Tab-separated table of C-alpha atoms in Angstrom:
chain	number	residue	atom	x	y	z
A	1	MET	CA	0.440	0.120	0.175
A	2	SER	CA	1.610	3.709	-0.373
A	3	THR	CA	2.647	5.954	1.795
A	4	GLY	CA	1.369	9.372	2.808
A	5	THR	CA	4.919	9.842	1.722
A	6	SER	CA	4.841	8.477	-1.766
A	7	ILE	CA	2.288	10.069	-2.995
A	8	PRO	CA	2.610	13.270	-4.678
A	9	TYR	CA	1.199	15.614	-2.137
A	10	HIS	CA	0.095	17.730	-5.053
A	11	LEU	CA	-2.361	14.921	-5.985
A	12	ARG	CA	-3.826	13.709	-2.697
A	13	PRO	CA	-7.537	14.053	-2.975
A	14	ASN	CA	-8.519	13.928	0.537
A	15	LYS	CA	-5.782	15.923	2.374
A	16	ALA	CA	-6.662	19.066	-0.989
A	17	VAL	CA	-9.956	18.586	0.076
A	18	GLU	CA	-9.006	19.263	4.145
A	19	ARG	CA	-6.751	22.170	2.608
A	20	GLY	CA	-9.822	23.686	1.344
A	21	LEU	CA	-10.650	24.249	4.727
A	22	PHE	CA	-8.363	25.044	6.065
A	23	ILE	CA	-9.363	27.844	4.463
A	24	GLN	CA	-11.796	28.403	5.220
A	25	ALA	CA	-11.759	28.542	8.529
A	26	LEU	CA	-9.634	30.869	8.214
A	27	ARG	CA	-12.177	33.354	6.151
A	28	ARG	CA	-14.665	32.548	8.755
A	29	ILE	CA	-11.493	34.359	12.438
A	30	ASN	CA	-10.888	36.802	9.893
A	31	LYS	CA	-14.060	38.529	11.008
A	32	PHE	CA	-12.153	38.888	13.696
A	33	VAL	CA	-8.918	39.148	12.800
A	34	ASN	CA	-6.892	40.566	10.126
A	35	ILE	CA	-5.896	37.270	8.554
A	36	SER	CA	-4.034	38.657	5.923
A	37	ASP	CA	-1.552	40.625	8.373
A	38	TYR	CA	-0.722	37.074	9.971
A	39	ARG	CA	2.994	35.016	9.262
A	40	TYR	CA	2.065	31.930	8.079
A	41	ILE	CA	4.829	29.405	9.014
A	42	GLY	CA	4.639	25.416	7.723
A	43	PHE	CA	6.606	23.289	6.332
A	44	GLY	CA	6.106	23.483	2.591
A	45	GLY	CA	6.995	20.164	1.425
A	46	PRO	CA	9.258	20.132	-2.592
A	47	PHE	CA	5.942	22.074	-4.078
A	48	MET	CA	5.586	24.930	-2.196
A	49	GLU	CA	1.329	24.190	-2.204
A	50	ASP	CA	0.146	24.995	1.199
A	51	PHE	CA	2.213	28.918	0.649
A	52	LYS	CA	0.946	29.464	-2.543
A	53	ILE	CA	-3.103	29.198	-1.865
A	54	LEU	CA	-2.757	31.275	0.933
A	55	HIS	CA	-1.692	34.063	-0.392
A	56	GLN	CA	-3.334	33.248	-3.504
A	57	GLU	CA	-6.684	33.281	-0.869
A	58	LEU	CA	-5.656	35.604	1.813
A	59	ARG	CA	-3.795	37.999	0.366
A	60	ILE	CA	-0.498	36.009	3.433
A	61	SER	CA	2.256	37.958	2.028
A	62	ASP	CA	4.713	37.252	5.259
A	63	MET	CA	6.119	33.804	5.400
A	64	ILE	CA	8.738	31.340	6.780
A	65	CYS	CA	9.206	27.940	5.376
A	66	ILE	CA	10.906	25.343	8.055
A	67	GLU	CA	13.054	22.556	6.702
A	68	LYS	CA	15.644	20.434	7.957
A	69	ASP	CA	15.731	17.722	4.976
A	70	GLU	CA	18.249	19.837	3.266
A	71	ASN	CA	18.383	17.789	-0.776
A	72	THR	CA	14.571	19.458	-0.623
A	73	ARG	CA	15.274	22.643	1.013
A	74	ILE	CA	17.522	23.004	-2.220
A	75	ARG	CA	14.570	22.460	-4.303
A	76	GLN	CA	11.820	24.113	-2.182
A	77	LYS	CA	13.884	26.896	-3.190
A	78	PHE	CA	13.647	26.034	-6.630
A	79	ASN	CA	10.235	26.422	-7.040
A	80	LYS	CA	10.005	29.044	-4.926
A	81	PRO	CA	6.395	30.531	-6.171
A	82	LEU	CA	6.253	33.986	-4.214
A	83	SER	CA	8.851	36.167	-2.842
A	84	CYS	CA	6.813	36.712	-0.268
A	85	ILE	CA	7.772	33.674	1.555
A	86	ASP	CA	11.688	32.538	3.862
A	87	PHE	CA	13.808	30.459	4.179
A	88	TYR	CA	15.460	29.732	7.447
A	89	GLU	CA	19.034	30.345	7.675
A	90	ARG	CA	19.771	26.635	8.143
A	91	ALA	CA	18.110	23.124	7.724
A	92	CYS	CA	16.760	22.464	10.816
A	93	SER	CA	13.842	20.451	12.299
A	94	SER	CA	10.560	22.142	13.531
A	95	THR	CA	12.455	20.999	16.931
A	96	ASP	CA	15.404	23.369	16.731
A	97	PHE	CA	12.629	26.399	14.884
A	98	ILE	CA	10.777	26.364	17.812
A	99	ASN	CA	12.763	26.346	20.616
A	100	THR	CA	15.110	29.461	18.613
A	101	HIS	CA	11.987	31.887	16.685
A	102	ASP	CA	11.050	35.001	18.310
A	103	PHE	CA	6.460	34.225	17.597
A	104	ASP	CA	7.495	38.820	17.797
A	105	ARG	CA	4.205	38.765	15.002
A	106	GLN	CA	0.922	37.042	14.770
A	107	SER	CA	0.810	33.982	13.799
A	108	ILE	CA	0.043	31.077	11.652
A	109	VAL	CA	1.597	27.359	12.818
A	110	TRP	CA	1.669	24.053	11.036
A	111	LEU	CA	3.006	21.838	12.209
A	112	ASP	CA	1.850	19.275	9.414
A	113	PHE	CA	4.070	15.953	9.999
A	114	ILE	CA	4.429	12.787	8.452
A	115	SER	CA	5.992	9.740	10.487
A	116	PHE	CA	5.175	8.491	12.954
A	117	ASN	CA	7.117	7.134	14.754
A	118	ASP	CA	8.776	10.928	16.284
A	119	LEU	CA	4.801	10.730	17.593
A	120	ASN	CA	6.966	11.691	20.987
A	121	GLN	CA	8.703	14.758	19.589
A	122	GLN	CA	5.546	15.985	17.832
A	123	LEU	CA	4.053	16.072	20.781
A	124	SER	CA	6.839	17.921	22.401
A	125	ASP	CA	6.887	20.454	19.615
A	126	VAL	CA	3.211	20.911	20.124
A	127	VAL	CA	4.211	21.546	23.629
A	128	ARG	CA	6.848	24.327	23.214
A	129	LEU	CA	5.413	25.772	20.345
A	130	ILE	CA	1.639	26.361	22.381
A	131	SER	CA	3.866	27.613	25.248
A	132	LYS	CA	5.119	30.977	22.462
A	133	LEU	CA	1.818	31.233	21.367
A	134	SER	CA	0.084	34.665	21.916
A	135	HIS	CA	-3.420	36.185	21.102
A	136	GLY	CA	-4.750	35.285	17.834
A	137	ASP	CA	-2.829	33.017	17.406
A	138	ILE	CA	-3.730	29.824	14.909
A	139	PHE	CA	-2.567	26.940	15.214
A	140	LYS	CA	-3.033	23.844	12.833
A	141	VAL	CA	-1.377	19.980	13.183
A	142	THR	CA	-0.948	16.997	11.467
A	143	LEU	CA	0.131	13.828	13.074
A	144	ASN	CA	-0.179	10.315	12.067
A	145	ALA	CA	-2.856	8.500	13.207
A	146	HIS	CA	-2.155	5.180	10.760
A	147	SER	CA	-2.231	2.524	13.133
A	148	PRO	CA	-1.258	-0.808	10.918
A	149	ASN	CA	2.329	0.945	12.424
A	150	LEU	CA	2.498	-0.403	15.480
A	151	GLY	CA	2.374	-3.291	13.465
A	152	LYS	CA	1.101	-7.399	14.956
A	153	PRO	CA	2.651	-9.392	17.211
A	154	GLU	CA	4.703	-12.779	15.541
A	155	GLY	CA	2.724	-15.154	17.187
A	156	ASP	CA	-1.077	-15.906	18.996
A	157	ASP	CA	-0.771	-12.178	21.050
A	158	ASP	CA	-3.724	-10.144	20.931
A	159	VAL	CA	-2.998	-7.922	18.553
A	160	MET	CA	-5.233	-4.587	20.275
A	161	GLU	CA	-3.293	-5.410	23.305
A	162	TYR	CA	0.127	-5.816	21.008
A	163	ARG	CA	-0.512	-2.670	19.412
A	164	LEU	CA	-1.530	-1.027	22.823
A	165	ASN	CA	1.834	-1.862	24.454
A	166	ARG	CA	3.921	-0.556	20.930
A	167	PHE	CA	1.534	2.473	21.690
A	168	LYS	CA	2.842	3.248	25.263
A	169	GLU	CA	6.254	2.636	24.287
A	170	LEU	CA	6.171	4.895	21.024
A	171	VAL	CA	4.614	7.495	23.816
A	172	THR	CA	6.090	8.635	27.352
A	173	GLU	CA	2.870	9.035	30.234
A	174	GLU	CA	2.783	13.224	30.596
A	175	TYR	CA	0.696	12.344	26.679
A	176	GLU	CA	-1.410	9.774	27.606
A	177	SER	CA	-4.400	9.388	27.611
A	178	HIS	CA	-6.511	8.024	30.592
A	179	GLU	CA	-9.745	6.615	28.957
A	180	LEU	CA	-6.861	4.858	26.798
A	181	ASN	CA	-6.856	1.074	26.040
A	182	ALA	CA	-6.757	-1.218	23.502
A	183	GLU	CA	-10.591	-0.685	22.246
A	184	LEU	CA	-8.710	2.742	20.118
A	185	MET	CA	-6.387	0.110	18.913
A	186	HIS	CA	-8.848	-0.859	16.122
A	187	ALA	CA	-8.080	2.070	12.613
A	188	LYS	CA	-11.691	3.442	13.394
A	189	GLN	CA	-11.140	4.454	17.296
A	190	PHE	CA	-7.350	4.614	16.318
A	191	PRO	CA	-6.814	8.731	16.042
A	192	ASN	CA	-9.558	9.304	19.278
A	193	ALA	CA	-6.262	8.137	20.656
A	194	VAL	CA	-3.844	9.823	18.188
A	195	LEU	CA	-6.226	13.103	19.440
A	196	ALA	CA	-6.028	12.555	23.442
A	197	SER	CA	-2.264	12.886	23.442
A	198	LEU	CA	-2.980	15.944	21.722
A	199	LYS	CA	-5.210	17.295	23.761
A	200	ARG	CA	-2.842	16.924	26.364
A	201	ALA	CA	0.331	17.766	25.037
A	202	ILE	CA	-2.074	21.594	23.684
A	203	SER	CA	-2.572	21.790	27.502
A	204	LYS	CA	0.160	21.152	28.818
A	205	GLY	CA	1.682	24.265	26.752
A	206	MET	CA	-1.257	26.616	28.717
A	207	ALA	CA	-0.093	25.624	31.852
A	208	SER	CA	1.825	28.770	31.845
A	209	ALA	CA	-1.091	30.243	30.608
A	210	VAL	CA	-3.217	32.300	32.685
A	211	ASP	CA	-5.753	34.702	30.625
A	212	LEU	CA	-5.001	33.043	27.537
A	213	GLN	CA	-7.269	29.453	26.148
A	214	VAL	CA	-7.655	28.113	23.653
A	215	VAL	CA	-10.431	27.447	21.181
A	216	PRO	CA	-10.604	24.179	19.397
A	217	ILE	CA	-11.904	24.438	15.319
A	218	ASN	CA	-12.105	20.944	13.543
A	219	ALA	CA	-10.749	17.783	14.068
A	220	PHE	CA	-11.084	15.606	10.798
A	221	VAL	CA	-9.074	12.719	9.521
A	222	TYR	CA	-8.122	11.413	5.695
A	223	GLU	CA	-6.784	9.110	3.979
A	224	ASP	CA	-4.333	9.057	0.974
A	225	GLY	CA	-2.392	6.303	2.113
A	226	GLN	CA	-1.747	6.853	5.643
A	227	LYS	CA	-4.306	7.494	8.048
A	228	MET	CA	-3.670	11.640	9.164
A	229	LEU	CA	-5.078	13.224	11.254
A	230	THR	CA	-5.321	17.265	11.291
A	231	ALA	CA	-6.649	19.357	14.250
A	232	MET	CA	-6.901	23.069	14.438
A	233	GLY	CA	-7.226	25.996	17.098
A	234	ILE	CA	-6.717	29.547	17.977
A	235	VAL	CA	-5.480	31.221	21.325
A	236	LEU	CA	-7.055	34.298	22.495
A	237	HIS	CA	-7.497	36.031	26.102
A	238	LYS	CA	-10.303	34.146	28.289
A	239	ASP	CA	-12.313	37.464	27.685
A	240	GLN	CA	-12.365	37.388	24.196
A	241	ILE	CA	-14.086	33.902	23.845
A	242	ALA	CA	-17.433	34.962	23.570
A	243	GLU	CA	-16.352	38.070	20.691
A	244	PHE	CA	-14.632	35.496	18.889
A	245	TYR	CA	-18.063	33.710	18.790
A	246	GLU	CA	-20.293	36.224	18.149
A	247	LYS	CA	-18.503	37.619	15.047
A	248	THR	CA	-17.299	34.478	13.172
A	249	SER	CA	-20.597	32.341	13.713
A	250	ILE	CA	-17.391	29.678	13.747
A	251	SER	CA	-20.280	27.396	15.892
A	252	LEU	CA	-22.276	27.672	12.931
A	253	TRP	CA	-20.045	26.259	10.388
A	254	SER	CA	-21.491	22.787	9.595
A	255	TYR	CA	-17.426	21.033	9.862
A	256	TYR	CA	-17.081	22.599	13.663
A	257	SER	CA	-16.669	21.091	16.400
A	258	GLU	CA	-16.621	21.915	19.467
A	259	GLY	CA	-13.786	20.312	21.874
A	260	TRP	CA	-12.354	18.461	19.041
A	261	GLU	CA	-14.940	15.470	20.184
A	262	ASN	CA	-16.224	14.696	17.116
A	263	ILE	CA	-13.497	14.504	14.434
A	264	LYS	CA	-14.595	14.430	10.843
A	265	ASN	CA	-14.563	11.736	8.634
A	266	ILE	CA	-12.989	12.751	5.150
A	267	SER	CA	-12.547	9.950	2.571
A	268	LEU	CA	-14.052	10.605	-0.334
A	269	PRO	CA	-15.027	7.595	-3.429
A	270	ALA	CA	-12.327	7.417	-7.020
A	271	LEU	CA	-15.380	8.357	-8.339
A	272	SER	CA	-14.252	7.726	-13.038
A	273	SER	CA	-15.367	11.823	-14.716
A	274	ARG	CA	-18.615	10.528	-15.075
A	275	GLU	CA	-19.644	9.270	-13.035
A	276	ARG	CA	-19.538	12.272	-10.699
A	277	LEU	CA	-20.444	14.775	-13.456
A	278	LEU	CA	-23.696	12.714	-12.910
A	279	VAL	CA	-23.460	12.483	-9.702
A	280	GLU	CA	-23.395	16.069	-8.510
A	281	GLN	CA	-25.785	16.568	-11.054
A	282	MET	CA	-27.477	15.331	-7.743
A	283	LEU	CA	-26.863	17.678	-5.616
A	284	PRO	CA	-26.467	19.052	-3.167
A	285	GLY	CA	-30.679	17.727	-3.573
A	286	SER	CA	-29.599	14.525	-3.235
A	287	ASN	CA	-28.394	11.420	-0.849
A	288	TYR	CA	-27.202	8.238	-0.852
A	289	ASP	CA	-29.288	6.073	-1.838
A	290	GLU	CA	-31.207	8.500	-4.559
A	291	ILE	CA	-27.669	8.173	-6.180
A	292	ARG	CA	-26.805	4.752	-5.994
A	293	GLU	CA	-29.690	3.845	-7.895
A	294	MET	CA	-29.189	6.495	-10.160
A	295	LEU	CA	-26.044	4.952	-11.359
A	296	GLY	CA	-27.117	1.580	-10.544
A	297	PHE	CA	-24.404	0.285	-8.518
A	298	TYR	CA	-21.973	1.312	-5.753
A	299	PRO	CA	-18.562	2.704	-6.186
A	300	ALA	CA	-16.250	1.035	-4.409
A	301	GLU	CA	-15.831	-2.665	-3.608
A	302	LYS	CA	-17.808	-3.069	0.185
A	303	GLU	CA	-20.994	-0.947	0.262
A	304	VAL	CA	-20.897	0.038	3.836
A	305	LEU	CA	-17.742	1.599	2.285
A	306	ALA	CA	-19.331	3.370	-0.534
A	307	LYS	CA	-21.753	4.261	1.469
A	308	GLU	CA	-19.828	5.876	4.580
A	309	GLN	CA	-17.582	7.272	1.379
A	310	MET	CA	-20.084	9.201	-1.045
A	311	GLU	CA	-21.922	10.477	1.722
A	312	ASN	CA	-18.643	12.581	2.728
A	313	PHE	CA	-18.583	13.556	-1.376
A	314	ILE	CA	-21.982	14.768	-0.893
A	315	SER	CA	-20.472	16.872	2.209
A	316	TYR	CA	-17.233	18.076	0.217
A	317	TYR	CA	-18.228	17.618	-3.544
A	318	ARG	CA	-17.501	21.953	-3.340
A	319	THR	CA	-13.858	21.755	-2.023
A	320	PHE	CA	-13.633	17.665	-3.532
A	321	PRO	CA	-10.924	19.088	-6.728
A	322	TRP	CA	-10.484	17.963	-9.888
A	323	PHE	CA	-7.705	16.074	-11.198
A	324	GLY	CA	-6.680	16.432	-15.212
A	325	LYS	CA	-3.691	16.287	-17.895
A	326	PHE	CA	-2.811	18.954	-19.850
A	327	THR	CA	-0.278	21.112	-21.710
A	328	LEU	CA	1.750	23.892	-20.593
């Protein structure tokens, strides 16, 4: 099976939907603060896709790219799409950057992690980041939540108990949820275990903040080879939280997740162009059963999966990208 890193970044449809929802969330937050005045900090990847989109859609013109691999850093500079993108003075990890950077202006920080075995260090980065953020700063964290990465026992031992022990080895006790158990090691439940650890990291980062509070915005799980969890929040003065909700109406947004309690799934069907055109002609007014009847088949290996994916498509079709062949 393909891993998240083996699929070209710009050809990950589910991640593209999640990125589009990130833009939607920022547009809502823009009713409370001027997003175009923010500095964006993130991992660019070889093609710098997020940087291009944030500039195009939100006019952000102060950007810093973090990259620890020197070859990728050279490639990023070659593909640099905008003059307003700055590269850190040297190749460095997110840990080094967070520890040395002065967050001296309002920032949007996206820690888009891919690797699974570095989860504990990634959570430590989140702690340090959150401790340095101020009122109005926005953060987004993406973590690998693909439970098969925990492996399986060679003998007849229980797979979920084995994975639970592996997870406890991977994540130190300070990030372990009190509700952690073997049931959470199942593929569908595992993102909840990772999110619980992320919550603990965020709480640890906010421990010394007296007047500030993290307000959760959304939480998604998607899969383009590997299952990934992403959560977004904003740091606010406690006495301005009510004003934030009033001005942004974020709680009325379809993809808002209060307290990150409801992780929304972005897992969309693989449709041919003809199938997709027919389905979109039936939206937004049709449900799965009506679409299934019109198609005459279910577009997946199993109907239960087809139903789940099609219901997601009904929710996200406006941000689902089209991929096509063209000549430059």
